[in-house]
Amino acid sequence: MQQITLHRLCAVAALALAAVAGNTAHGMELATHGNTIVLSGPVTGTELVMVKDAFAANPKIDLVVLRNSHGGDAWTGYRVGELLRDAGVTTAVSGYCISSCSRMFLGGKNRLFTDDYPADRTYVGFHGHYDASGNLDRKSVGKGGLYTWILKYSDGKADPDLVMRWIAIEKNKGAANFFHPDVGATLGNSVFFCDGLTAQKVTSCEPIATNALDRGVVTDLRRIASPDQNTLPERQRAQQFAPSGYAALDDLGKLPLAAPAGSEQYQRYLQANLPRAFAVAPTRQHWAWVSGGAEDVNAAALKRCEERAKQACVLYSVDNNVVYR
């Protein structure tokens, strides 16, 4: 009890110092949709009270969606996960849920994936505890009882050897990442172990011959839609820039470019994060693409293409759709 109290006092002190410095980190955002709550963003230590308040306001909450969180405060991940298990709710991952977020996810009595984002960008990532520099904090891992906690909250299905590997990952950029088992049909595997020592796409990391269902990460292979799915920016963009029917996204033979380098760049584009846009010129020799960031990627791709071609360009692809006609 003394250790937990000390931890909470340290967390509060850290938040207070950050506020004094004018650099306060905002915690998870909580949105309520009927009997569902959606939690998204970093875990900073304020989330346990916030979730408790949400359940007090609506005891009928039965679904907790965890969306696009790299985690954060380790203690909070444990405690929120335990709270969710005691409440008997279902948890669902929307996008990515890593580190302390993954412990919140394991708290669900029933656990599953959503179809809010493409299957190859929807996953749960597990690793150890880390210091402020992103290095493994072995002492914290031991005191937190991470190994036994994972085994318990995976309903005894986690692979002990794999758990030992992931709680010993040296850098916080690494993780054991579990996708929906169906991803294995296209990627060869659905679990990928990243050591965090080199920068690489998650699905390019070491493949592990197991799956999320067998190892208790999920309890159900259904994919569900979050109640706010249609409000997600990518969903809105998909409706605004619908497929033209000209070609499949990965059909390089239909790409209206004569230069081999253009085809190579398009393949890089297909690996880039969303939002993204690929523009081509009538010359069939010029192109440009832009990915991620806060800028208007459509406008930026067109502008770069037109600067190179010295004439008007058109969009070939937006996000996961070919819009070219």
Short mmCIF file of C-alpha atoms in Angstrom, two decimals:
data_model
loop_
_atom_site.label_atom_id
_atom_site.label_comp_id
_atom_site.label_asym_id
_atom_site.label_seq_id
_atom_site.Cartn_x
_atom_site.Cartn_y
_atom_site.Cartn_z
CA MET A 1 0.00 0.00 0.00
CA GLN A 2 2.86 2.34 0.84
CA GLN A 3 4.49 1.65 -2.53
CA ILE A 4 1.25 2.40 -4.40
CA THR A 5 0.70 5.61 -2.39
CA LEU A 6 4.26 6.72 -3.08
CA HIS A 7 3.81 5.97 -6.78
CA ARG A 8 0.64 8.02 -6.97
CA LEU A 9 2.25 10.92 -5.09
CA CYS A 10 5.17 10.85 -7.53
CA ALA A 11 2.78 10.83 -10.47
CA VAL A 12 0.84 13.79 -9.07
CA ALA A 13 4.07 15.64 -8.37
CA ALA A 14 5.29 15.02 -11.89
CA LEU A 15 2.05 16.38 -13.33
CA ALA A 16 2.27 19.41 -11.08
CA LEU A 17 5.84 20.13 -12.14
CA ALA A 18 4.84 19.82 -15.78
CA ALA A 19 2.03 22.30 -15.22
CA VAL A 20 4.42 24.77 -13.60
CA ALA A 21 6.69 24.42 -16.63
CA GLY A 22 3.73 25.11 -18.91
CA ASN A 23 4.14 21.71 -20.53
CA THR A 24 1.33 19.64 -19.05
CA ALA A 25 0.66 16.37 -20.89
CA HIS A 26 -2.99 15.80 -21.61
CA GLY A 27 -4.32 12.39 -20.63
CA MET A 28 -6.65 10.11 -22.50
CA GLU A 29 -9.75 11.61 -24.01
CA LEU A 30 -12.99 9.93 -22.96
CA ALA A 31 -16.07 10.06 -25.16
CA THR A 32 -19.42 8.50 -24.22
CA HIS A 33 -21.77 6.92 -26.76
CA GLY A 34 -24.72 5.31 -24.97
CA ASN A 35 -23.33 2.38 -23.00
CA THR A 36 -19.94 2.62 -24.70
CA ILE A 37 -16.96 4.75 -23.73
CA VAL A 38 -14.07 5.44 -26.11
CA LEU A 39 -10.63 6.11 -24.62
CA SER A 40 -7.94 7.52 -26.88
CA GLY A 41 -4.51 9.06 -26.55
CA PRO A 42 -1.67 8.87 -24.00
CA VAL A 43 -2.00 7.47 -20.48
CA THR A 44 -0.74 10.10 -18.04
CA GLY A 45 -2.08 8.94 -14.67
CA THR A 46 -5.44 10.69 -14.49
CA GLU A 47 -7.42 7.98 -16.26
CA LEU A 48 -8.44 5.77 -13.32
CA VAL A 49 -10.51 8.53 -11.72
CA MET A 50 -11.93 9.51 -15.10
CA VAL A 51 -13.06 5.95 -15.87
CA LYS A 52 -14.49 5.48 -12.39
CA ASP A 53 -16.50 8.67 -12.83
CA ALA A 54 -17.82 7.43 -16.19
CA PHE A 55 -19.04 4.18 -14.61
CA ALA A 56 -20.58 6.08 -11.71
CA ALA A 57 -22.49 8.24 -14.17
CA ASN A 58 -23.63 5.21 -16.19
CA PRO A 59 -23.41 1.80 -14.44
CA LYS A 60 -24.70 0.16 -17.65
CA ILE A 61 -21.48 0.74 -19.59
CA ASP A 62 -20.66 -2.59 -21.22
CA LEU A 63 -18.12 -1.73 -23.94
CA VAL A 64 -14.82 0.16 -23.66
CA VAL A 65 -13.05 1.02 -26.92
CA LEU A 66 -9.32 1.73 -26.69
CA ARG A 67 -8.08 3.78 -29.61
CA ASN A 68 -4.66 4.88 -30.88
CA SER A 69 -2.74 4.94 -27.62
CA HIS A 70 0.99 4.37 -27.16
CA GLY A 71 0.31 3.99 -23.43
CA GLY A 72 2.23 5.83 -20.72
CA ASP A 73 1.81 5.57 -16.96
CA ALA A 74 2.29 1.90 -16.03
CA TRP A 75 0.43 1.94 -12.69
CA THR A 76 -2.69 3.36 -14.34
CA GLY A 77 -2.71 0.65 -16.98
CA TYR A 78 -2.84 -2.06 -14.33
CA ARG A 79 -5.50 -0.38 -12.24
CA VAL A 80 -7.83 0.52 -15.12
CA GLY A 81 -7.47 -3.01 -16.48
CA GLU A 82 -8.44 -4.45 -13.10
CA LEU A 83 -11.37 -2.06 -12.83
CA LEU A 84 -12.66 -3.15 -16.24
CA ARG A 85 -12.35 -6.84 -15.35
CA ASP A 86 -14.27 -6.30 -12.11
CA ALA A 87 -16.97 -4.50 -14.12
CA GLY A 88 -17.23 -7.44 -16.53
CA VAL A 89 -17.16 -5.25 -19.63
CA THR A 90 -15.99 -5.99 -23.17
CA THR A 91 -12.93 -4.17 -24.47
CA ALA A 92 -12.17 -3.52 -28.14
CA VAL A 93 -9.08 -2.15 -29.85
CA SER A 94 -9.51 0.58 -32.45
CA GLY A 95 -6.25 1.30 -34.25
CA TYR A 96 -3.28 0.64 -31.97
CA CYS A 97 -3.16 0.03 -28.22
CA ILE A 98 0.34 -0.37 -26.78
CA SER A 99 2.09 -0.58 -23.41
CA SER A 100 -0.15 0.46 -20.49
CA CYS A 101 -3.07 0.71 -22.92
CA SER A 102 -2.64 -3.02 -23.63
CA ARG A 103 -3.14 -3.75 -19.93
CA MET A 104 -6.36 -1.76 -19.99
CA PHE A 105 -7.40 -3.86 -22.98
CA LEU A 106 -6.61 -7.16 -21.25
CA GLY A 107 -8.91 -6.06 -18.44
CA GLY A 108 -11.95 -6.74 -20.56
CA LYS A 109 -13.82 -9.92 -19.71
CA ASN A 110 -14.39 -10.27 -23.45
CA ARG A 111 -11.84 -8.78 -25.84
CA LEU A 112 -11.97 -8.20 -29.57
CA PHE A 113 -10.88 -6.09 -32.54
CA THR A 114 -12.85 -3.38 -34.32
CA ASP A 115 -12.99 -2.74 -38.05
CA ASP A 116 -12.60 1.03 -37.55
CA TYR A 117 -9.21 0.92 -39.30
CA PRO A 118 -7.67 -1.53 -41.78
CA ALA A 119 -6.78 -4.88 -40.20
CA ASP A 120 -3.06 -4.40 -40.82
CA ARG A 121 -3.15 -1.21 -38.72
CA THR A 122 -5.21 -2.58 -35.83
CA TYR A 123 -3.19 -4.27 -33.12
CA VAL A 124 -2.33 -4.62 -29.43
CA GLY A 125 1.33 -4.22 -28.43
CA PHE A 126 2.94 -5.54 -25.24
CA HIS A 127 6.31 -4.75 -23.66
CA GLY A 128 7.89 -3.93 -20.28
CA HIS A 129 8.22 -0.79 -18.12
CA TYR A 130 10.57 1.99 -19.19
CA ASP A 131 12.33 5.00 -17.72
CA ALA A 132 12.10 8.55 -19.00
CA SER A 133 14.81 7.80 -21.58
CA GLY A 134 12.89 4.85 -23.01
CA ASN A 135 15.19 2.22 -21.49
CA LEU A 136 13.90 -0.92 -19.78
CA ASP A 137 13.28 -0.52 -16.06
CA ARG A 138 13.72 -4.11 -14.84
CA LYS A 139 13.14 -3.18 -11.22
CA SER A 140 9.76 -1.69 -12.05
CA VAL A 141 8.81 -4.72 -14.14
CA GLY A 142 9.52 -6.97 -11.16
CA LYS A 143 7.76 -4.81 -8.57
CA GLY A 144 4.73 -4.42 -10.79
CA GLY A 145 4.39 -8.17 -11.19
CA LEU A 146 3.95 -7.71 -14.94
CA TYR A 147 4.69 -11.33 -15.84
CA THR A 148 2.11 -12.86 -13.50
CA TRP A 149 -0.40 -10.09 -14.28
CA ILE A 150 -0.28 -10.86 -18.00
CA LEU A 151 -0.71 -14.57 -17.42
CA LYS A 152 -3.71 -13.94 -15.18
CA TYR A 153 -5.48 -11.42 -17.39
CA SER A 154 -4.93 -13.46 -20.55
CA ASP A 155 -6.98 -16.10 -18.73
CA GLY A 156 -3.90 -18.29 -18.45
CA LYS A 157 -3.45 -18.50 -22.23
CA ALA A 158 -0.39 -16.31 -22.72
CA ASP A 159 2.79 -18.11 -23.78
CA PRO A 160 5.10 -17.82 -20.73
CA ASP A 161 8.24 -17.80 -22.86
CA LEU A 162 6.92 -15.09 -25.16
CA VAL A 163 5.81 -12.99 -22.19
CA MET A 164 9.31 -13.29 -20.72
CA ARG A 165 10.71 -12.05 -24.02
CA TRP A 166 8.45 -9.04 -24.33
CA ILE A 167 8.79 -7.83 -20.75
CA ALA A 168 12.57 -7.82 -21.31
CA ILE A 169 12.57 -5.71 -24.50
CA GLU A 170 15.32 -3.15 -23.93
CA LYS A 171 13.78 -0.15 -25.71
CA ASN A 172 10.22 1.18 -25.43
CA LYS A 173 9.91 1.33 -29.24
CA GLY A 174 9.76 -2.47 -29.28
CA ALA A 175 6.76 -4.67 -28.54
CA ALA A 176 5.10 -8.00 -29.19
CA ASN A 177 2.30 -6.95 -31.53
CA PHE A 178 -0.89 -8.97 -31.98
CA PHE A 179 -3.14 -8.40 -35.00
CA HIS A 180 -6.39 -10.16 -35.86
CA PRO A 181 -5.52 -13.75 -36.83
CA ASP A 182 -7.01 -13.18 -40.29
CA VAL A 183 -4.08 -10.89 -41.10
CA GLY A 184 -1.97 -14.04 -41.34
CA ALA A 185 -3.63 -14.93 -44.64
CA THR A 186 -2.01 -11.95 -46.37
CA LEU A 187 1.06 -11.26 -44.23
CA GLY A 188 2.02 -14.83 -43.38
CA ASN A 189 1.70 -14.19 -39.65
CA SER A 190 -0.46 -12.14 -37.32
CA VAL A 191 2.00 -11.68 -34.43
CA PHE A 192 5.22 -9.69 -34.86
CA PHE A 193 7.99 -9.18 -32.32
CA CYS A 194 9.86 -5.86 -32.62
CA ASP A 195 13.01 -5.44 -30.53
CA GLY A 196 12.90 -1.64 -30.79
CA LEU A 197 16.57 -1.41 -31.74
CA THR A 198 15.89 -0.58 -35.38
CA ALA A 199 13.15 1.52 -36.94
CA GLN A 200 10.87 -0.66 -39.03
CA LYS A 201 7.24 -1.22 -39.87
CA VAL A 202 5.56 -3.42 -37.27
CA THR A 203 4.59 -6.10 -39.79
CA SER A 204 8.22 -6.30 -40.95
CA CYS A 205 9.42 -7.39 -37.50
CA GLU A 206 10.12 -10.97 -36.44
CA PRO A 207 7.06 -13.14 -37.14
CA ILE A 208 5.87 -15.31 -34.25
CA ALA A 209 3.97 -18.52 -34.99
CA THR A 210 0.93 -17.98 -32.77
CA ASN A 211 -2.18 -15.79 -32.77
CA ALA A 212 -4.17 -13.44 -30.58
CA LEU A 213 -7.03 -15.87 -29.92
CA ASP A 214 -4.87 -18.80 -28.86
CA ARG A 215 -2.83 -16.58 -26.53
CA GLY A 216 -5.76 -14.93 -24.80
CA VAL A 217 -5.21 -11.47 -26.20
CA VAL A 218 -8.72 -11.63 -27.66
CA THR A 219 -11.58 -13.92 -26.73
CA ASP A 220 -13.70 -13.45 -29.86
CA LEU A 221 -12.81 -13.24 -33.57
CA ARG A 222 -15.69 -10.95 -34.46
CA ARG A 223 -14.79 -7.46 -35.62
CA ILE A 224 -17.16 -4.79 -34.38
CA ALA A 225 -17.73 -1.18 -35.40
CA SER A 226 -17.23 1.50 -32.77
CA PRO A 227 -20.34 3.66 -32.36
CA ASP A 228 -18.40 6.71 -33.60
CA GLN A 229 -16.79 4.93 -36.54
CA ASN A 230 -18.32 7.17 -39.21
CA THR A 231 -16.90 10.26 -37.53
CA LEU A 232 -13.28 9.12 -37.86
CA PRO A 233 -11.35 11.33 -40.31
CA GLU A 234 -10.23 8.38 -42.42
CA ARG A 235 -13.80 7.11 -42.74
CA GLN A 236 -14.98 10.55 -43.79
CA ARG A 237 -12.16 10.81 -46.33
CA ALA A 238 -13.02 7.37 -47.70
CA GLN A 239 -16.57 8.57 -48.35
CA GLN A 240 -15.42 11.88 -49.81
CA PHE A 241 -12.83 10.25 -52.07
CA ALA A 242 -14.53 7.01 -53.04
CA PRO A 243 -12.96 4.39 -55.35
CA SER A 244 -13.36 5.21 -59.04
CA GLY A 245 -13.25 1.57 -60.11
CA TYR A 246 -10.25 2.25 -62.37
CA ALA A 247 -7.93 -0.20 -60.59
CA ALA A 248 -7.24 -2.05 -57.38
CA LEU A 249 -5.02 -0.11 -54.98
CA ASP A 250 -2.02 -2.42 -55.46
CA ASP A 251 -2.40 -3.00 -59.23
CA LEU A 252 0.90 -1.56 -60.47
CA GLY A 253 0.04 -2.48 -64.06
CA LYS A 254 -2.66 0.19 -64.17
CA LEU A 255 -0.48 2.96 -62.74
CA PRO A 256 -0.44 5.73 -65.41
CA LEU A 257 3.32 6.27 -65.22
CA ALA A 258 5.93 5.28 -67.80
CA ALA A 259 8.96 5.88 -65.56
CA PRO A 260 10.04 2.82 -63.50
CA ALA A 261 10.94 5.15 -60.64
CA GLY A 262 7.29 6.17 -60.43
CA SER A 263 6.24 2.58 -59.80
CA GLU A 264 8.90 2.25 -57.09
CA GLN A 265 7.66 5.41 -55.41
CA TYR A 266 4.07 4.21 -55.56
CA GLN A 267 5.07 1.03 -53.73
CA ARG A 268 6.64 3.21 -51.03
CA TYR A 269 3.42 5.22 -50.92
CA LEU A 270 1.46 2.02 -50.25
CA GLN A 271 3.54 1.46 -47.11
CA ALA A 272 3.09 5.02 -45.84
CA ASN A 273 0.83 6.13 -43.01
CA LEU A 274 -2.57 7.65 -43.60
CA PRO A 275 -3.71 10.21 -44.57
CA ARG A 276 -1.87 10.06 -47.88
CA ALA A 277 -2.30 11.09 -51.50
CA PHE A 278 -0.53 10.21 -54.77
CA ALA A 279 -0.75 12.57 -57.76
CA VAL A 280 0.24 11.98 -61.41
CA ALA A 281 0.76 14.21 -64.44
CA PRO A 282 -0.52 13.69 -68.03
CA THR A 283 3.13 13.41 -69.10
CA ARG A 284 3.24 9.95 -67.43
CA GLN A 285 6.72 10.99 -66.31
CA HIS A 286 5.93 13.04 -63.22
CA TRP A 287 4.32 12.28 -59.91
CA ALA A 288 4.36 13.22 -56.22
CA TRP A 289 2.97 11.85 -52.98
CA VAL A 290 2.52 13.09 -49.44
CA SER A 291 1.78 11.16 -46.26
CA GLY A 292 0.78 11.98 -42.69
CA GLY A 293 1.09 15.29 -40.91
CA ALA A 294 -1.46 18.00 -40.38
CA GLU A 295 -1.27 19.46 -43.88
CA ASP A 296 -3.82 18.85 -46.62
CA VAL A 297 -2.07 15.88 -48.21
CA ASN A 298 -4.25 16.02 -51.35
CA ALA A 299 -3.37 19.63 -52.07
CA ALA A 300 0.29 19.11 -51.16
CA ALA A 301 0.67 16.12 -53.50
CA LEU A 302 -0.96 18.01 -56.38
CA LYS A 303 1.22 21.06 -55.79
CA ARG A 304 4.47 19.06 -55.76
CA CYS A 305 3.46 17.14 -58.88
CA GLU A 306 2.56 20.32 -60.75
CA GLU A 307 5.84 21.97 -59.77
CA ARG A 308 7.71 19.06 -61.33
CA ALA A 309 5.55 18.59 -64.42
CA LYS A 310 4.92 22.31 -65.08
CA GLN A 311 1.29 21.46 -65.76
CA ALA A 312 -1.87 20.41 -63.94
CA CYS A 313 -1.83 17.03 -62.18
CA VAL A 314 -4.63 14.80 -60.92
CA LEU A 315 -4.98 12.57 -57.89
CA TYR A 316 -4.41 8.88 -58.56
CA SER A 317 -4.95 7.59 -55.01
CA VAL A 318 -6.23 8.96 -51.71
CA ASP A 319 -5.59 6.84 -48.62
CA ASN A 320 -6.70 3.30 -49.53
CA ASN A 321 -8.71 4.19 -52.63
CA VAL A 322 -7.77 4.67 -56.30
CA VAL A 323 -9.72 7.78 -57.38
CA TYR A 324 -8.19 8.20 -60.85
CA ARG A 325 -10.57 8.22 -63.84
#
